[in-house]
Amino acid sequence: MPVLTVDLQEGFADDHVTVLVDDRAVFDRRGVRTRYEIGFAARAEIELDRGAHKVCILLPDKGEVAETTVDTQSVSHVGVERAEGQVIMRPSAEPFRYM
Amino acid sequence: MTDIKHGENGYGDEADAGFDETAYYPETATQLTPADRLTPRLPLPLFASGLYQWSQRLLVPDLPVRPIPTPLPIHPDLPIPPRPGPGPSPTGLETEAATDEALLPILFNREELRLDVDGRYPQMTASGTLFRRFTMRTHWIASLTRTGSNSYTGAIWFKDGDTAGFPFTNVNITVIRSLFPNQRRVTIQFAGGGATRTRTYGFVSSYFHKVEFEFDHQVGATPVLDINTTAHPNRPASLGAETLTATKVFQRAGFDVRVNGAVSAIPSDGADTNTTWSDAEMHDAMQVYWSRFADRSQWAMWVLTARQHDMGSGLGGIMFDSIGPNHRQGTALFTDSFINVAPGGDPAPDAWKRRMQFWTMIHEMGHAFNLAHSWQKNLGTPWIPLAADGEARSFMNYPVRVAGGQQAFFADFQFRFSNPEMLFMRHAPSRFVEMGNADWFDHHGFEQPDGAGELELELRIDRDKPHYDFMEPVVVELRITNRATEPRIVPESLLADAQEMLVITKRDGQAARQWRPFAHHCREPRGRVLQPGDSLTESLFVAVGEGGWHIDEPGNYTLQVALEANGQELMSNPLRIRVAPPRSFEEQHLAQDVFTEDAGRVMAFDGSMVLESGIDAWRRVMEQLPKSRAAIHAAITLATPRSRRFRTLDWKAARAGQEEAKCFRFAKVDHDGARKLLDKALGDTRLAVETLGGVDFLYYAGHYSDWLEKEGDKADARKMGDACKKAADLRAARDKPGRERRQVA
């Protein structure tokens, strides 16, 4: 079964973050904070069936939301950043790298 | 005395300057072709860039000292002179009147100048730091324009720290270049803000800061500490062929780099049987294996090459040190990660891996200098407003994040930091950059002085836990130890002269205060030889001083002392103490009378026959809280005037112009009263040593023993002598094992 990895990356500062896949909460954590030295905050790994799935990132305290659809046959990773009040999602076939 | 420093503190001689061949090319150095580099220009340019220093030693200007109403006990036959403590003595330092500075007590003034107008990656910037009173710092930065072959001008655009006495807005700089470092000078005329000021600085070093690196590795993880810059074909055409090391990279960024040769190979099973490393495990390893580890800020860092982090192969490296009070001292890179996997089809995969591992090491070391990623410059709290630059060809950018990916990045990468990063590392206030440092007065007490010296200053107490009862007068001890391998001479009264030291008290949540003694003493300057390992110890009654009580409320306090000895700035450890809350309403009520200026003065001078309200406050402490530690101090305070023919001045007679003998009155010695009080104060040796401190206990008990002997009570005198011996044993047992000291005091 393919695993979709969602990396919460830049721009989080003690935020409440919920990750929904196909409207099911798979990650819900308060106090998510980016470690600026590596540009990484938190990771969610979800086993999914092959095919298309809706991934939604929700910051309920800030009223911010972003959504995208990924096909696990071509996408295994989703990077999520917050910048200028917006949540940006970057699907990728490759794992994200940090230094 | 004004000193223009030349090459002191290990900086500055040409051999130490570490010029590489490229350093002889001025502003255009970054654009040079390899052919250019092979042909040195003649005559060799004389660079002006580097670190310069000016220093001045001052005596403290006259302070507005209030008249002290308590007669000073000066009778030669008195058995117990006043409490030993600090007082001024103008020893050692030459006097120079303050000129253009509005000065509070100043021990040592020093200014640093960093001139950055030529050599490698010139930023056309000058920055300076004014050091005053050990804790005061004023930092300024100016952008420069060349106005002549040896002159520059520019506006000051950044100020930090204690800027109230630094109104200037512009600088005009004149440079004297020379082949001989000791002839190099920079004169700056500061102007603007309604004031002018001129300073001439002497050359210290071609570098802006010193830094030390130590490279350790996990067994099985091979570190890459140098690369051939042309080993990989994907590179800028202008990139010169050389063996590049971390030392060279940071020398070019302006640092006088020393690599600590104490390399450790860390066993693979040392941290965790899982073989991967958590941040906490690396932090632990840093404390064990890094020869320079210390709980303080220092221009030094530890670089670990390990196999893999807990996060897996997706983490190539990390500045892991965000644990504990001193961050940014340790970095790591991981060989079992993506940095050791060349992209498929790469023409030189081994060279790619070597380059990537080297690049990652420098990147993580950059984080330890407090550099953010290139795309993060506008995030968090940058030192100045900065723009993110996601396309920067800098060690601090991710190669894969630029347009065109790592291929495009390395095709245009000159193995350097960006100019804003250079500016930060060279010219930002050092506390922003120095490893392990933090905000001024935040968490750690005060900023540490540069480096460790030959003399060590320690602030200590004679009790297991630094806990004090409410209303217990706080006495601490200062100890200076010769850590050099040769004998050193220090002023004998170095620790007894509060005028020559800066004493800071800070209650958590409140502003720091400078403690000053009630009395100033004049002493004949005398030297004391400290053999290697010897120490000199003195007590400091820090609870109260001129301006009132410093430690009079429950809570946590930080105490720290700075002084200058033999030209070396000494900063003690910050001593944390806790004062307990009052145990009863009675204590609270009594505190209102104890924490007054009169009661403070009475205790500081070991008694009075004039300040009635103060005397009465301590009398009531003895009556109402007889078993308290405060009562021990009260007993000594009340005993002292009774034990001597206490002399008081008859003001009326003095004003009437009576002859001297008629101006003084002498009280009768109250033998029984004094003995009763001193027996109570000194009877329980352990308790008395704890609350008075060993130095003061030995002082009081010794003098009491002598007095008893003089009175003919040899048995009790012997008993008190035994108590002194016991106190000395208690102090010896409290000293840390392995730190042998021969007590001089």
mmCIF file of C-alpha atoms in Angstrom, chain B residues 178-297:
data_model
loop_
_atom_site.group_PDB
_atom_site.id
_atom_site.type_symbol
_atom_site.label_atom_id
_atom_site.label_comp_id
_atom_site.label_asym_id
_atom_site.label_seq_id
_atom_site.Cartn_x
_atom_site.Cartn_y
_atom_site.Cartn_z
ATOM 1 C CA SER B 178 52.117 50.364 6.375
ATOM 2 C CA LEU B 179 54.027 47.214 5.719
ATOM 3 C CA PHE B 180 54.568 47.120 9.449
ATOM 4 C CA PRO B 181 51.455 46.244 11.412
ATOM 5 C CA ASN B 182 52.425 48.358 14.405
ATOM 6 C CA GLN B 183 52.460 51.453 12.224
ATOM 7 C CA ARG B 184 48.977 50.956 10.841
ATOM 8 C CA ARG B 185 46.408 53.379 12.165
ATOM 9 C CA VAL B 186 42.835 54.352 11.503
ATOM 10 C CA THR B 187 41.511 57.691 12.695
ATOM 11 C CA ILE B 188 37.791 58.214 12.806
ATOM 12 C CA GLN B 189 36.059 61.503 13.214
ATOM 13 C CA PHE B 190 32.548 60.884 14.459
ATOM 14 C CA ALA B 191 30.133 63.672 13.656
ATOM 15 C CA GLY B 192 26.435 64.509 13.674
ATOM 16 C CA GLY B 193 23.884 64.433 16.430
ATOM 17 C CA GLY B 194 25.258 67.706 17.815
ATOM 18 C CA ALA B 195 28.631 66.304 18.815
ATOM 19 C CA THR B 196 32.023 65.391 17.424
ATOM 20 C CA ARG B 197 34.642 62.995 18.584
ATOM 21 C CA THR B 198 37.924 61.688 17.210
ATOM 22 C CA ARG B 199 39.540 58.365 17.902
ATOM 23 C CA THR B 200 42.722 56.772 16.579
ATOM 24 C CA TYR B 201 42.831 52.998 16.567
ATOM 25 C CA GLY B 202 45.818 50.698 16.314
ATOM 26 C CA PHE B 203 45.947 47.652 14.086
ATOM 27 C CA VAL B 204 45.264 44.315 15.725
ATOM 28 C CA SER B 205 44.521 41.747 13.028
ATOM 29 C CA SER B 206 43.649 41.323 9.386
ATOM 30 C CA TYR B 207 40.628 39.356 10.546
ATOM 31 C CA PHE B 208 37.520 40.611 12.243
ATOM 32 C CA HIS B 209 36.996 37.851 14.800
ATOM 33 C CA LYS B 210 38.756 34.747 16.019
ATOM 34 C CA VAL B 211 37.029 31.385 15.928
ATOM 35 C CA GLU B 212 37.964 27.796 16.665
ATOM 36 C CA PHE B 213 36.593 24.634 15.050
ATOM 37 C CA GLU B 214 36.850 21.046 16.184
ATOM 38 C CA PHE B 215 35.984 18.266 13.731
ATOM 39 C CA ASP B 216 35.018 14.926 15.255
ATOM 40 C CA HIS B 217 33.385 11.963 13.584
ATOM 41 C CA GLN B 218 31.494 8.794 14.308
ATOM 42 C CA VAL B 219 33.437 5.625 13.610
ATOM 43 C CA GLY B 220 32.302 4.502 10.160
ATOM 44 C CA ALA B 221 31.460 8.023 8.964
ATOM 45 C CA THR B 222 34.303 9.439 6.922
ATOM 46 C CA PRO B 223 34.568 13.218 7.194
ATOM 47 C CA VAL B 224 35.343 15.306 4.127
ATOM 48 C CA LEU B 225 37.348 18.254 5.384
ATOM 49 C CA ASP B 226 38.631 19.542 2.050
ATOM 50 C CA ILE B 227 37.794 19.406 -1.626
ATOM 51 C CA ASN B 228 39.403 20.157 -4.928
ATOM 52 C CA THR B 229 37.256 22.952 -6.314
ATOM 53 C CA THR B 230 37.668 21.817 -9.902
ATOM 54 C CA ALA B 231 37.134 18.104 -9.327
ATOM 55 C CA HIS B 232 33.560 18.305 -10.579
ATOM 56 C CA PRO B 233 33.075 19.548 -14.138
ATOM 57 C CA ASN B 234 29.911 21.467 -13.323
ATOM 58 C CA ARG B 235 31.388 24.677 -11.942
ATOM 59 C CA PRO B 236 31.903 28.315 -12.883
ATOM 60 C CA ALA B 237 34.573 28.809 -15.512
ATOM 61 C CA SER B 238 36.177 31.476 -13.328
ATOM 62 C CA LEU B 239 36.519 29.208 -10.308
ATOM 63 C CA GLY B 240 40.174 28.789 -9.426
ATOM 64 C CA ALA B 241 41.631 25.356 -8.776
ATOM 65 C CA GLU B 242 42.559 24.907 -5.158
ATOM 66 C CA THR B 243 42.171 22.643 -2.183
ATOM 67 C CA LEU B 244 39.443 24.318 -0.202
ATOM 68 C CA THR B 245 39.038 23.788 3.539
ATOM 69 C CA ALA B 246 36.616 25.105 6.134
ATOM 70 C CA THR B 247 39.478 27.203 7.445
ATOM 71 C CA LYS B 248 39.877 28.945 4.089
ATOM 72 C CA VAL B 249 36.145 29.481 3.652
ATOM 73 C CA PHE B 250 35.809 31.196 7.008
ATOM 74 C CA GLN B 251 39.104 33.075 6.702
ATOM 75 C CA ARG B 252 37.663 34.607 3.573
ATOM 76 C CA ALA B 253 34.556 35.470 5.530
ATOM 77 C CA GLY B 254 36.802 37.417 7.893
ATOM 78 C CA PHE B 255 37.648 34.973 10.664
ATOM 79 C CA ASP B 256 40.972 34.138 12.197
ATOM 80 C CA VAL B 257 40.377 30.381 12.221
ATOM 81 C CA ARG B 258 42.097 27.909 14.466
ATOM 82 C CA VAL B 259 41.356 24.222 14.057
ATOM 83 C CA ASN B 260 41.551 22.271 17.283
ATOM 84 C CA GLY B 261 43.521 19.154 16.530
ATOM 85 C CA ALA B 262 41.870 17.152 19.296
ATOM 86 C CA VAL B 263 39.952 14.912 16.900
ATOM 87 C CA SER B 264 37.719 12.255 18.443
ATOM 88 C CA ALA B 265 36.404 9.151 16.740
ATOM 89 C CA ILE B 266 33.124 8.441 18.456
ATOM 90 C CA PRO B 267 32.202 4.781 18.838
ATOM 91 C CA SER B 268 29.127 3.832 16.837
ATOM 92 C CA ASP B 269 27.365 2.320 19.821
ATOM 93 C CA GLY B 270 28.173 5.267 22.030
ATOM 94 C CA ALA B 271 24.940 7.110 21.569
ATOM 95 C CA ASP B 272 22.278 4.635 20.760
ATOM 96 C CA THR B 273 21.968 1.031 19.743
ATOM 97 C CA ASN B 274 19.703 2.234 16.925
ATOM 98 C CA THR B 275 22.764 3.725 15.177
ATOM 99 C CA THR B 276 20.845 6.887 14.277
ATOM 100 C CA TRP B 277 21.251 10.075 16.233
ATOM 101 C CA SER B 278 18.714 12.252 17.972
ATOM 102 C CA ASP B 279 19.499 15.902 18.664
ATOM 103 C CA ALA B 280 19.720 15.134 22.382
ATOM 104 C CA GLU B 281 22.232 12.331 21.768
ATOM 105 C CA MET B 282 24.373 14.624 19.676
ATOM 106 C CA HIS B 283 24.202 17.261 22.373
ATOM 107 C CA ASP B 284 25.341 14.703 24.929
ATOM 108 C CA ALA B 285 28.136 13.576 22.619
ATOM 109 C CA MET B 286 29.198 17.190 22.188
ATOM 110 C CA GLN B 287 29.591 17.556 25.940
ATOM 111 C CA VAL B 288 31.663 14.401 26.147
ATOM 112 C CA TYR B 289 33.836 14.585 23.041
ATOM 113 C CA TRP B 290 34.258 18.280 22.323
ATOM 114 C CA SER B 291 37.388 19.363 24.151
ATOM 115 C CA ARG B 292 36.177 22.956 24.329
ATOM 116 C CA PHE B 293 32.620 22.367 25.537
ATOM 117 C CA ALA B 294 31.534 24.942 28.098
ATOM 118 C CA ASP B 295 28.269 26.341 29.342
ATOM 119 C CA ARG B 296 29.058 29.764 28.021
ATOM 120 C CA SER B 297 29.281 31.641 24.814
#
